[in-house]
Amino acid sequence: MDRLAATQALDLAGQRTLLSRVMGGVLSLLAMGGVVVMLASFAYGKNAARQSFDRLLVGAASDIAESINVVDGVPIADIPVSAFGLLAFADEDRVSYSVRGPDGDLLTGHEEAKERIDVAHSLTQPHFFDAKIHGEPARFVTVVRRFSERDFSGNVFVTVGQTLRARNAMAMSLTKGAALVTGLGGLALILSAFFVIRSAMRPLDRMTQELLDRDPYDLTPMPADGPAEVAVMVLAMNRFMQRLDRQVGAMRHLISDTAHQLRTPVAAIRAQAELAIEDDRDHLPQRLDRLVRRTRSLGTLLDQMLSRALVIHRADNAPPTPVDLRDIALKVLEDRDHEVLAPEAVVELRIGEAPVMVMADDISLSEAVKNMLANALRHGVSPVVIGTSCSQDRGAIWVEDAGDGPPPDVLDKIGQRFERSAASKGNSAGLGLSIVGAVAQAFGGEVQMGKTDAGFRVTLSLPQKMEGAPT
């Protein structure tokens, strides 16, 4: 056992804990969220930098356009210093500009600061485009100023460009700031998630420790406290332990009952056999007759003990299904066990045409009704009737004989294990109605015994078939 426990401990040690799995999932989600935030931050920073510097370009181009005057029919640009003062904040960037006439002729500035002529003639708003300044990527804007004077009429195009160093630096700065905030927030979230998840899993640790500290034979229910998920698991475990406790209890009862009940008949059979061997031939038939009776009694005892064990086992392992009690009554009668038990007795069947459906196990019901019939044949008066009935939400199967039944003091004890009346001692195991009671308890039913106008009746009543159950 120690070696097996050590092997199991090593196997469990190689498995990932629930905490590590949850934390791994949380870290994966945070990592994916961090990547999304970084990409969004970079896009936001780049867009913010572009908008900021684009406004500076438009301001510079507008200042230049406002400084243009028409002198002797020729547009003259008096470039103001303030036009480039705004762009001077990006001291590492290069700046280029041009002022062109209606036909695209360069009036002043640089040749590389040039808008496409087909685009320029259709402009009504500032137009941005990307090009290069001395081979370096740059951003340009073109602004149009319209003149309608006597000696000059047409458009003058002002184009101003700036390289991208400052705006890229601004985008990276914004991205780094967002990354720092995201990183610190993510670290705080990871620590918070660890403590929250660790706290949420403490009920599991407590339940695990309780199970480890519990005696292997202790099947008492565990307290179902803690979160709903843990409580559901504990309740399921308690139900399993209750079933296991019933199974272990049934096994213990079977072992103790077998040891207790078989000792006497086996000893009697052995004694009768030894006497039959040693006795004279005149007494041999008498000895053999006693030996046969003891053997039959032992067979009846074994049948009932095994029947009771079967019923208890199926009650915990066979789920209830819709059963027609008329089929059970008909099956018990067609098996003809009563012809062997009481050949002279008359057994009748009394069932109706309407189904009597209950939720139970057909094998357990058959065993119960067989024992009800055997009890009536042994202790009752012929004729014996097997019948079914239905009332409200319950179905019943009953066995009735023509006798008066046991006295009231005996009737109170009937149904207990190995409880036999004075008239039945020696030829009954006292388990028949105990089996019926076990079946009733397993499927939410009850056993009723009492006198009727025709005799004494034992009734097994069970809940009827539920709505929507399969047929």
PDB file of N, CA and C in Angstrom, residues 158-235:
ATOM      1  N   VAL A 158       0.807  76.514 -53.098  1.00  0.00           N
ATOM      2  CA  VAL A 158       1.876  76.538 -52.094  1.00  0.00           C
ATOM      3  C   VAL A 158       2.024  75.126 -51.523  1.00  0.00           C
ATOM      4  N   THR A 159       3.200  74.566 -51.642  1.00  0.00           N
ATOM      5  CA  THR A 159       3.496  73.214 -51.143  1.00  0.00           C
ATOM      6  C   THR A 159       4.599  73.288 -50.105  1.00  0.00           C
ATOM      7  N   VAL A 160       4.354  72.696 -48.934  1.00  0.00           N
ATOM      8  CA  VAL A 160       5.346  72.666 -47.849  1.00  0.00           C
ATOM      9  C   VAL A 160       5.518  71.213 -47.419  1.00  0.00           C
ATOM     10  N   GLY A 161       6.764  70.777 -47.244  1.00  0.00           N
ATOM     11  CA  GLY A 161       7.054  69.403 -46.820  1.00  0.00           C
ATOM     12  C   GLY A 161       8.020  69.350 -45.677  1.00  0.00           C
ATOM     13  N   GLN A 162       7.989  68.252 -44.925  1.00  0.00           N
ATOM     14  CA  GLN A 162       8.874  68.058 -43.776  1.00  0.00           C
ATOM     15  C   GLN A 162       9.163  66.567 -43.639  1.00  0.00           C
ATOM     16  N   THR A 163      10.391  66.239 -43.295  1.00  0.00           N
ATOM     17  CA  THR A 163      10.739  64.828 -43.078  1.00  0.00           C
ATOM     18  C   THR A 163      10.038  64.295 -41.822  1.00  0.00           C
ATOM     19  N   LEU A 164      10.126  62.957 -41.608  1.00  0.00           N
ATOM     20  CA  LEU A 164       9.292  62.275 -40.615  1.00  0.00           C
ATOM     21  C   LEU A 164      10.002  61.948 -39.306  1.00  0.00           C
ATOM     22  N   ARG A 165      11.168  62.507 -39.099  1.00  0.00           N
ATOM     23  CA  ARG A 165      11.908  62.118 -37.892  1.00  0.00           C
ATOM     24  C   ARG A 165      11.160  62.515 -36.614  1.00  0.00           C
ATOM     25  N   ALA A 166      10.698  63.715 -36.538  1.00  0.00           N
ATOM     26  CA  ALA A 166      10.068  64.207 -35.313  1.00  0.00           C
ATOM     27  C   ALA A 166       8.742  63.482 -35.056  1.00  0.00           C
ATOM     28  N   ARG A 167       7.957  63.312 -36.106  1.00  0.00           N
ATOM     29  CA  ARG A 167       6.677  62.639 -35.892  1.00  0.00           C
ATOM     30  C   ARG A 167       6.869  61.166 -35.531  1.00  0.00           C
ATOM     31  N   ASN A 168       7.887  60.508 -36.112  1.00  0.00           N
ATOM     32  CA  ASN A 168       8.157  59.117 -35.717  1.00  0.00           C
ATOM     33  C   ASN A 168       8.631  59.044 -34.274  1.00  0.00           C
ATOM     34  N   ALA A 169       9.455  60.009 -33.872  1.00  0.00           N
ATOM     35  CA  ALA A 169       9.919  60.045 -32.487  1.00  0.00           C
ATOM     36  C   ALA A 169       8.748  60.273 -31.536  1.00  0.00           C
ATOM     37  N   MET A 170       7.818  61.144 -31.946  1.00  0.00           N
ATOM     38  CA  MET A 170       6.650  61.390 -31.104  1.00  0.00           C
ATOM     39  C   MET A 170       5.782  60.133 -31.004  1.00  0.00           C
ATOM     40  N   ALA A 171       5.588  59.410 -32.119  1.00  0.00           N
ATOM     41  CA  ALA A 171       4.789  58.176 -32.096  1.00  0.00           C
ATOM     42  C   ALA A 171       5.428  57.130 -31.190  1.00  0.00           C
ATOM     43  N   MET A 172       6.773  56.998 -31.263  1.00  0.00           N
ATOM     44  CA  MET A 172       7.446  56.027 -30.411  1.00  0.00           C
ATOM     45  C   MET A 172       7.362  56.420 -28.946  1.00  0.00           C
ATOM     46  N   SER A 173       7.419  57.737 -28.674  1.00  0.00           N
ATOM     47  CA  SER A 173       7.322  58.194 -27.287  1.00  0.00           C
ATOM     48  C   SER A 173       5.947  57.871 -26.705  1.00  0.00           C
ATOM     49  N   LEU A 174       4.918  58.160 -27.500  1.00  0.00           N
ATOM     50  CA  LEU A 174       3.572  57.821 -27.032  1.00  0.00           C
ATOM     51  C   LEU A 174       3.413  56.315 -26.832  1.00  0.00           C
ATOM     52  N   THR A 175       3.994  55.530 -27.756  1.00  0.00           N
ATOM     53  CA  THR A 175       3.890  54.068 -27.646  1.00  0.00           C
ATOM     54  C   THR A 175       4.628  53.560 -26.417  1.00  0.00           C
ATOM     55  N   LYS A 176       5.801  54.107 -26.157  1.00  0.00           N
ATOM     56  CA  LYS A 176       6.553  53.678 -24.974  1.00  0.00           C
ATOM     57  C   LYS A 176       5.806  54.030 -23.693  1.00  0.00           C
ATOM     58  N   GLY A 177       5.220  55.227 -23.677  1.00  0.00           N
ATOM     59  CA  GLY A 177       4.436  55.594 -22.497  1.00  0.00           C
ATOM     60  C   GLY A 177       3.271  54.649 -22.277  1.00  0.00           C
ATOM     61  N   ALA A 178       2.560  54.324 -23.369  1.00  0.00           N
ATOM     62  CA  ALA A 178       1.442  53.389 -23.247  1.00  0.00           C
ATOM     63  C   ALA A 178       1.936  52.010 -22.834  1.00  0.00           C
ATOM     64  N   ALA A 179       3.111  51.595 -23.375  1.00  0.00           N
ATOM     65  CA  ALA A 179       3.666  50.279 -23.019  1.00  0.00           C
ATOM     66  C   ALA A 179       4.033  50.231 -21.542  1.00  0.00           C
ATOM     67  N   LEU A 180       4.597  51.318 -21.020  1.00  0.00           N
ATOM     68  CA  LEU A 180       4.961  51.346 -19.605  1.00  0.00           C
ATOM     69  C   LEU A 180       3.727  51.240 -18.722  1.00  0.00           C
ATOM     70  N   VAL A 181       2.699  52.030 -19.065  1.00  0.00           N
ATOM     71  CA  VAL A 181       1.463  51.974 -18.281  1.00  0.00           C
ATOM     72  C   VAL A 181       0.821  50.592 -18.390  1.00  0.00           C
ATOM     73  N   THR A 182       0.819  50.043 -19.622  1.00  0.00           N
ATOM     74  CA  THR A 182       0.232  48.718 -19.824  1.00  0.00           C
ATOM     75  C   THR A 182       1.002  47.652 -19.060  1.00  0.00           C
ATOM     76  N   GLY A 183       2.333  47.756 -19.091  1.00  0.00           N
ATOM     77  CA  GLY A 183       3.147  46.772 -18.378  1.00  0.00           C
ATOM     78  C   GLY A 183       2.906  46.806 -16.881  1.00  0.00           C
ATOM     79  N   LEU A 184       2.892  48.027 -16.300  1.00  0.00           N
ATOM     80  CA  LEU A 184       2.636  48.138 -14.862  1.00  0.00           C
ATOM     81  C   LEU A 184       1.228  47.657 -14.513  1.00  0.00           C
ATOM     82  N   GLY A 185       0.248  48.036 -15.378  1.00  0.00           N
ATOM     83  CA  GLY A 185      -1.116  47.560 -15.137  1.00  0.00           C
ATOM     84  C   GLY A 185      -1.227  46.060 -15.270  1.00  0.00           C
ATOM     85  N   GLY A 186      -0.532  45.493 -16.272  1.00  0.00           N
ATOM     86  CA  GLY A 186      -0.558  44.044 -16.443  1.00  0.00           C
ATOM     87  C   GLY A 186       0.067  43.323 -15.275  1.00  0.00           C
ATOM     88  N   LEU A 187       1.190  43.861 -14.754  1.00  0.00           N
ATOM     89  CA  LEU A 187       1.831  43.246 -13.590  1.00  0.00           C
ATOM     90  C   LEU A 187       0.903  43.297 -12.376  1.00  0.00           C
ATOM     91  N   ALA A 188       0.240  44.440 -12.193  1.00  0.00           N
ATOM     92  CA  ALA A 188      -0.719  44.537 -11.079  1.00  0.00           C
ATOM     93  C   ALA A 188      -1.871  43.552 -11.263  1.00  0.00           C
ATOM     94  N   LEU A 189      -2.332  43.410 -12.505  1.00  0.00           N
ATOM     95  CA  LEU A 189      -3.409  42.450 -12.773  1.00  0.00           C
ATOM     96  C   LEU A 189      -2.964  41.014 -12.517  1.00  0.00           C
ATOM     97  N   ILE A 190      -1.733  40.693 -12.886  1.00  0.00           N
ATOM     98  CA  ILE A 190      -1.227  39.334 -12.670  1.00  0.00           C
ATOM     99  C   ILE A 190      -1.163  39.029 -11.176  1.00  0.00           C
ATOM    100  N   LEU A 191      -0.618  39.970 -10.407  1.00  0.00           N
ATOM    101  CA  LEU A 191      -0.539  39.745  -8.960  1.00  0.00           C
ATOM    102  C   LEU A 191      -1.932  39.648  -8.348  1.00  0.00           C
ATOM    103  N   SER A 192      -2.830  40.537  -8.782  1.00  0.00           N
ATOM    104  CA  SER A 192      -4.198  40.481  -8.257  1.00  0.00           C
ATOM    105  C   SER A 192      -4.878  39.177  -8.637  1.00  0.00           C
ATOM    106  N   ALA A 193      -4.687  38.753  -9.907  1.00  0.00           N
ATOM    107  CA  ALA A 193      -5.304  37.499 -10.355  1.00  0.00           C
ATOM    108  C   ALA A 193      -4.766  36.317  -9.567  1.00  0.00           C
ATOM    109  N   PHE A 194      -3.460  36.326  -9.267  1.00  0.00           N
ATOM    110  CA  PHE A 194      -2.879  35.212  -8.508  1.00  0.00           C
ATOM    111  C   PHE A 194      -3.518  35.108  -7.128  1.00  0.00           C
ATOM    112  N   PHE A 195      -3.608  36.248  -6.440  1.00  0.00           N
ATOM    113  CA  PHE A 195      -4.176  36.200  -5.086  1.00  0.00           C
ATOM    114  C   PHE A 195      -5.672  35.872  -5.111  1.00  0.00           C
ATOM    115  N   VAL A 196      -6.387  36.409  -6.120  1.00  0.00           N
ATOM    116  CA  VAL A 196      -7.825  36.117  -6.209  1.00  0.00           C
ATOM    117  C   VAL A 196      -8.051  34.637  -6.513  1.00  0.00           C
ATOM    118  N   ILE A 197      -7.311  34.110  -7.491  1.00  0.00           N
ATOM    119  CA  ILE A 197      -7.476  32.697  -7.854  1.00  0.00           C
ATOM    120  C   ILE A 197      -7.033  31.802  -6.709  1.00  0.00           C
ATOM    121  N   ARG A 198      -5.935  32.177  -6.057  1.00  0.00           N
ATOM    122  CA  ARG A 198      -5.455  31.370  -4.922  1.00  0.00           C
ATOM    123  C   ARG A 198      -6.501  31.362  -3.810  1.00  0.00           C
ATOM    124  N   SER A 199      -7.106  32.522  -3.555  1.00  0.00           N
ATOM    125  CA  SER A 199      -8.143  32.589  -2.526  1.00  0.00           C
ATOM    126  C   SER A 199      -9.371  31.776  -2.927  1.00  0.00           C
ATOM    127  N   ALA A 200      -9.730  31.825  -4.231  1.00  0.00           N
ATOM    128  CA  ALA A 200     -10.905  31.083  -4.693  1.00  0.00           C
ATOM    129  C   ALA A 200     -10.697  29.584  -4.617  1.00  0.00           C
ATOM    130  N   MET A 201      -9.447  29.131  -4.673  1.00  0.00           N
ATOM    131  CA  MET A 201      -9.166  27.691  -4.658  1.00  0.00           C
ATOM    132  C   MET A 201      -8.887  27.140  -3.272  1.00  0.00           C
ATOM    133  N   ARG A 202      -8.931  27.994  -2.263  1.00  0.00           N
ATOM    134  CA  ARG A 202      -8.706  27.490  -0.916  1.00  0.00           C
ATOM    135  C   ARG A 202      -9.727  26.454  -0.475  1.00  0.00           C
ATOM    136  N   PRO A 203     -11.039  26.614  -0.845  1.00  0.00           N
ATOM    137  CA  PRO A 203     -11.975  25.538  -0.486  1.00  0.00           C
ATOM    138  C   PRO A 203     -11.588  24.189  -1.067  1.00  0.00           C
ATOM    139  N   LEU A 204     -11.008  24.182  -2.277  1.00  0.00           N
ATOM    140  CA  LEU A 204     -10.552  22.920  -2.849  1.00  0.00           C
ATOM    141  C   LEU A 204      -9.403  22.347  -2.044  1.00  0.00           C
ATOM    142  N   ASP A 205      -8.464  23.203  -1.640  1.00  0.00           N
ATOM    143  CA  ASP A 205      -7.349  22.734  -0.814  1.00  0.00           C
ATOM    144  C   ASP A 205      -7.850  22.204   0.520  1.00  0.00           C
ATOM    145  N   ARG A 206      -8.829  22.913   1.092  1.00  0.00           N
ATOM    146  CA  ARG A 206      -9.371  22.459   2.370  1.00  0.00           C
ATOM    147  C   ARG A 206     -10.086  21.112   2.222  1.00  0.00           C
ATOM    148  N   MET A 207     -10.844  20.977   1.135  1.00  0.00           N
ATOM    149  CA  MET A 207     -11.540  19.705   0.910  1.00  0.00           C
ATOM    150  C   MET A 207     -10.538  18.580   0.665  1.00  0.00           C
ATOM    151  N   THR A 208      -9.471  18.878  -0.086  1.00  0.00           N
ATOM    152  CA  THR A 208      -8.444  17.868  -0.334  1.00  0.00           C
ATOM    153  C   THR A 208      -7.784  17.431   0.965  1.00  0.00           C
ATOM    154  N   GLN A 209      -7.475  18.394   1.815  1.00  0.00           N
ATOM    155  CA  GLN A 209      -6.836  18.063   3.085  1.00  0.00           C
ATOM    156  C   GLN A 209      -7.778  17.253   3.973  1.00  0.00           C
ATOM    157  N   GLU A 210      -9.053  17.612   3.957  1.00  0.00           N
ATOM    158  CA  GLU A 210     -10.018  16.842   4.756  1.00  0.00           C
ATOM    159  C   GLU A 210     -10.113  15.394   4.281  1.00  0.00           C
ATOM    160  N   LEU A 211     -10.083  15.216   2.954  1.00  0.00           N
ATOM    161  CA  LEU A 211     -10.141  13.856   2.421  1.00  0.00           C
ATOM    162  C   LEU A 211      -8.880  13.078   2.758  1.00  0.00           C
ATOM    163  N   LEU A 212      -7.718  13.747   2.714  1.00  0.00           N
ATOM    164  CA  LEU A 212      -6.477  13.066   3.047  1.00  0.00           C
ATOM    165  C   LEU A 212      -6.417  12.692   4.523  1.00  0.00           C
ATOM    166  N   ASP A 213      -6.958  13.555   5.387  1.00  0.00           N
ATOM    167  CA  ASP A 213      -6.922  13.293   6.820  1.00  0.00           C
ATOM    168  C   ASP A 213      -8.016  12.333   7.271  1.00  0.00           C
ATOM    169  N   ARG A 214      -8.990  12.078   6.401  1.00  0.00           N
ATOM    170  CA  ARG A 214     -10.132  11.248   6.798  1.00  0.00           C
ATOM    171  C   ARG A 214      -9.738   9.775   6.848  1.00  0.00           C
ATOM    172  N   ASP A 215     -10.340   9.070   7.796  1.00  0.00           N
ATOM    173  CA  ASP A 215     -10.134   7.623   7.893  1.00  0.00           C
ATOM    174  C   ASP A 215     -10.708   6.943   6.649  1.00  0.00           C
ATOM    175  N   PRO A 216     -10.007   5.946   6.078  1.00  0.00           N
ATOM    176  CA  PRO A 216     -10.497   5.289   4.856  1.00  0.00           C
ATOM    177  C   PRO A 216     -11.885   4.684   5.004  1.00  0.00           C
ATOM    178  N   TYR A 217     -12.285   4.347   6.237  1.00  0.00           N
ATOM    179  CA  TYR A 217     -13.592   3.718   6.457  1.00  0.00           C
ATOM    180  C   TYR A 217     -14.668   4.736   6.874  1.00  0.00           C
ATOM    181  N   ASP A 218     -14.301   6.002   6.893  1.00  0.00           N
ATOM    182  CA  ASP A 218     -15.255   7.047   7.273  1.00  0.00           C
ATOM    183  C   ASP A 218     -15.995   7.517   6.028  1.00  0.00           C
ATOM    184  N   LEU A 219     -17.269   7.167   5.923  1.00  0.00           N
ATOM    185  CA  LEU A 219     -18.093   7.542   4.774  1.00  0.00           C
ATOM    186  C   LEU A 219     -19.187   8.538   5.153  1.00  0.00           C
ATOM    187  N   THR A 220     -18.993   9.244   6.250  1.00  0.00           N
ATOM    188  CA  THR A 220     -19.975  10.249   6.660  1.00  0.00           C
ATOM    189  C   THR A 220     -19.916  11.441   5.702  1.00  0.00           C
ATOM    190  N   PRO A 221     -21.031  12.147   5.497  1.00  0.00           N
ATOM    191  CA  PRO A 221     -21.052  13.274   4.547  1.00  0.00           C
ATOM    192  C   PRO A 221     -20.093  14.383   4.966  1.00  0.00           C
ATOM    193  N   MET A 222     -19.526  15.035   3.964  1.00  0.00           N
ATOM    194  CA  MET A 222     -18.655  16.179   4.183  1.00  0.00           C
ATOM    195  C   MET A 222     -19.488  17.457   4.200  1.00  0.00           C
ATOM    196  N   PRO A 223     -19.061  18.486   4.932  1.00  0.00           N
ATOM    197  CA  PRO A 223     -19.812  19.756   4.941  1.00  0.00           C
ATOM    198  C   PRO A 223     -19.779  20.410   3.564  1.00  0.00           C
ATOM    199  N   ALA A 224     -20.937  20.778   3.050  1.00  0.00           N
ATOM    200  CA  ALA A 224     -21.051  21.365   1.705  1.00  0.00           C
ATOM    201  C   ALA A 224     -21.026  22.884   1.796  1.00  0.00           C
ATOM    202  N   ASP A 225     -19.931  23.438   2.354  1.00  0.00           N
ATOM    203  CA  ASP A 225     -19.799  24.893   2.412  1.00  0.00           C
ATOM    204  C   ASP A 225     -18.853  25.359   1.315  1.00  0.00           C
ATOM    205  N   GLY A 226     -18.696  26.650   1.185  1.00  0.00           N
ATOM    206  CA  GLY A 226     -17.827  27.200   0.161  1.00  0.00           C
ATOM    207  C   GLY A 226     -18.618  27.638  -1.064  1.00  0.00           C
ATOM    208  N   PRO A 227     -17.919  27.938  -2.169  1.00  0.00           N
ATOM    209  CA  PRO A 227     -18.600  28.392  -3.398  1.00  0.00           C
ATOM    210  C   PRO A 227     -19.547  27.333  -3.940  1.00  0.00           C
ATOM    211  N   ALA A 228     -20.441  27.794  -4.826  1.00  0.00           N
ATOM    212  CA  ALA A 228     -21.465  26.886  -5.360  1.00  0.00           C
ATOM    213  C   ALA A 228     -20.844  25.729  -6.119  1.00  0.00           C
ATOM    214  N   GLU A 229     -19.764  25.994  -6.897  1.00  0.00           N
ATOM    215  CA  GLU A 229     -19.144  24.919  -7.660  1.00  0.00           C
ATOM    216  C   GLU A 229     -18.561  23.852  -6.744  1.00  0.00           C
ATOM    217  N   VAL A 230     -17.915  24.286  -5.655  1.00  0.00           N
ATOM    218  CA  VAL A 230     -17.351  23.321  -4.705  1.00  0.00           C
ATOM    219  C   VAL A 230     -18.467  22.594  -3.964  1.00  0.00           C
ATOM    220  N   ALA A 231     -19.534  23.333  -3.612  1.00  0.00           N
ATOM    221  CA  ALA A 231     -20.647  22.707  -2.899  1.00  0.00           C
ATOM    222  C   ALA A 231     -21.305  21.628  -3.761  1.00  0.00           C
ATOM    223  N   VAL A 232     -21.452  21.900  -5.071  1.00  0.00           N
ATOM    224  CA  VAL A 232     -22.033  20.889  -5.957  1.00  0.00           C
ATOM    225  C   VAL A 232     -21.149  19.650  -6.011  1.00  0.00           C
ATOM    226  N   MET A 233     -19.843  19.850  -6.073  1.00  0.00           N
ATOM    227  CA  MET A 233     -18.929  18.717  -6.106  1.00  0.00           C
ATOM    228  C   MET A 233     -18.983  17.931  -4.802  1.00  0.00           C
ATOM    229  N   VAL A 234     -19.059  18.647  -3.674  1.00  0.00           N
ATOM    230  CA  VAL A 234     -19.134  17.960  -2.378  1.00  0.00           C
ATOM    231  C   VAL A 234     -20.444  17.189  -2.257  1.00  0.00           C
ATOM    232  N   LEU A 235     -21.552  17.789  -2.727  1.00  0.00           N
ATOM    233  CA  LEU A 235     -22.831  17.084  -2.680  1.00  0.00           C
ATOM    234  C   LEU A 235     -22.798  15.825  -3.540  1.00  0.00           C
TER     235      LEU A 235
END
